[in-house]
């Protein structure tokens, strides 16, 4: 057999191995990048939900406070029972 034929076949095998190794590394890196992007997206969604819940809680607290302040004062010494109960209901987790 001719030596250039053996060297050509060996070169083709080495080139195929190198190309496969490079493609496998690229695919692995792309998978890691996709997982990181998915994780970041899930984190952003959760943060948005938390911020929305905080805004809702603040609005609810303001509404309760407005209702408590709108109620007429019955005694200058203390708050009426309905105001206290309304504010206590908001404070419960």
CSV table of C-alpha atoms in Angstrom, one decimal:
chain,number,residue,atom,x,y,z
A,1,UNK,CA,0.0,0.0,0.0
A,2,UNK,CA,1.2,3.5,-0.6
A,3,UNK,CA,2.2,5.6,2.4
A,4,UNK,CA,0.4,8.8,1.1
A,5,UNK,CA,-2.9,6.8,1.1
A,6,UNK,CA,-2.4,5.7,4.8
A,7,UNK,CA,-1.4,9.3,5.8
A,8,UNK,CA,-4.4,10.7,3.9
A,9,UNK,CA,-6.8,8.3,5.7
A,10,UNK,CA,-5.1,9.1,9.0
A,11,UNK,CA,-5.4,12.8,8.4
A,12,UNK,CA,-9.1,12.4,7.4
A,13,UNK,CA,-9.7,10.5,10.7
A,14,UNK,CA,-7.9,13.1,12.7
A,15,UNK,CA,-9.8,15.9,11.0
A,16,UNK,CA,-13.2,14.2,11.6
A,17,UNK,CA,-12.2,13.7,15.3
A,18,UNK,CA,-11.2,17.4,15.6
A,19,UNK,CA,-14.4,18.5,14.0
A,20,UNK,CA,-16.5,16.3,16.2
A,21,UNK,CA,-14.7,17.4,19.3
A,22,UNK,CA,-15.2,21.0,18.4
A,23,UNK,CA,-18.9,20.5,17.6
A,24,UNK,CA,-19.5,18.6,20.9
A,25,UNK,CA,-17.8,21.4,22.9
A,26,UNK,CA,-20.0,24.0,21.1
A,27,UNK,CA,-23.2,22.0,21.7
A,28,UNK,CA,-22.3,21.6,25.4
A,29,UNK,CA,-21.6,25.3,25.8
A,30,UNK,CA,-24.8,26.2,24.0
A,31,UNK,CA,-26.7,24.0,26.4
A,32,UNK,CA,-25.2,25.7,29.4
A,33,UNK,CA,-26.0,29.1,28.0
A,34,UNK,CA,-29.6,28.1,27.3
A,35,UNK,CA,-30.0,26.8,30.9
A,36,UNK,CA,-28.6,30.0,32.3
A,37,UNK,CA,-31.0,32.1,30.2
A,38,UNK,CA,-33.9,30.0,31.3
A,39,UNK,CA,-32.9,30.4,34.9
A,40,UNK,CA,-32.5,34.1,34.5
A,41,UNK,CA,-36.0,34.3,32.9
A,42,UNK,CA,-37.6,32.3,35.7
A,43,UNK,CA,-35.9,34.6,38.3
A,44,UNK,CA,-37.2,37.7,36.5
A,45,UNK,CA,-40.7,36.2,36.5
A,46,UNK,CA,-40.5,35.4,40.2
A,47,UNK,CA,-39.2,38.9,41.0
A,48,UNK,CA,-42.0,40.5,39.0
A,49,UNK,CA,-44.6,38.4,41.0
A,50,UNK,CA,-43.0,39.4,44.3
A,51,UNK,CA,-43.1,43.1,43.3
A,52,UNK,CA,-46.7,42.8,42.2
A,53,UNK,CA,-47.6,41.2,45.5
A,54,UNK,CA,-45.8,44.0,47.4
A,55,UNK,CA,-47.6,46.7,45.4
A,56,UNK,CA,-51.0,44.9,46.1
A,57,UNK,CA,-50.2,44.7,49.8
A,58,UNK,CA,-49.3,48.4,50.0
A,59,UNK,CA,-52.5,49.4,48.2
A,60,UNK,CA,-54.5,47.2,50.5
A,61,UNK,CA,-52.8,48.8,53.5
A,62,UNK,CA,-53.5,52.2,52.2
A,63,UNK,CA,-57.1,51.3,51.6
A,64,UNK,CA,-57.5,50.0,55.1
A,65,UNK,CA,-55.8,53.1,56.6
A,66,UNK,CA,-58.1,55.4,54.5
A,67,UNK,CA,-61.1,53.5,55.8
A,68,UNK,CA,-59.9,53.8,59.3
A,69,UNK,CA,-59.3,57.5,59.0
A,70,UNK,CA,-62.6,58.1,57.3
A,71,UNK,CA,-64.5,56.7,60.3
A,72,UNK,CA,-65.8,59.4,62.6
A,73,UNK,CA,-64.0,59.8,65.9
A,74,UNK,CA,-66.2,58.6,68.8
A,75,UNK,CA,-63.7,59.4,71.6
A,76,UNK,CA,-60.6,61.5,71.5
A,77,UNK,CA,-58.9,59.1,74.0
A,78,UNK,CA,-58.7,56.0,71.8
A,79,UNK,CA,-59.4,54.5,68.4
A,80,UNK,CA,-62.8,52.9,67.8
A,81,UNK,CA,-62.9,49.1,67.9
A,82,UNK,CA,-63.7,48.8,64.2
A,83,UNK,CA,-60.5,50.7,63.3
A,84,UNK,CA,-58.4,48.5,65.6
A,85,UNK,CA,-60.0,45.3,64.2
A,86,UNK,CA,-59.5,46.4,60.6
A,87,UNK,CA,-55.8,47.3,61.2
A,88,UNK,CA,-55.3,44.0,63.1
A,89,UNK,CA,-56.7,42.0,60.2
A,90,UNK,CA,-54.2,43.5,57.9
A,91,UNK,CA,-51.3,42.8,60.2
A,92,UNK,CA,-52.0,39.1,60.2
A,93,UNK,CA,-49.8,37.1,57.8
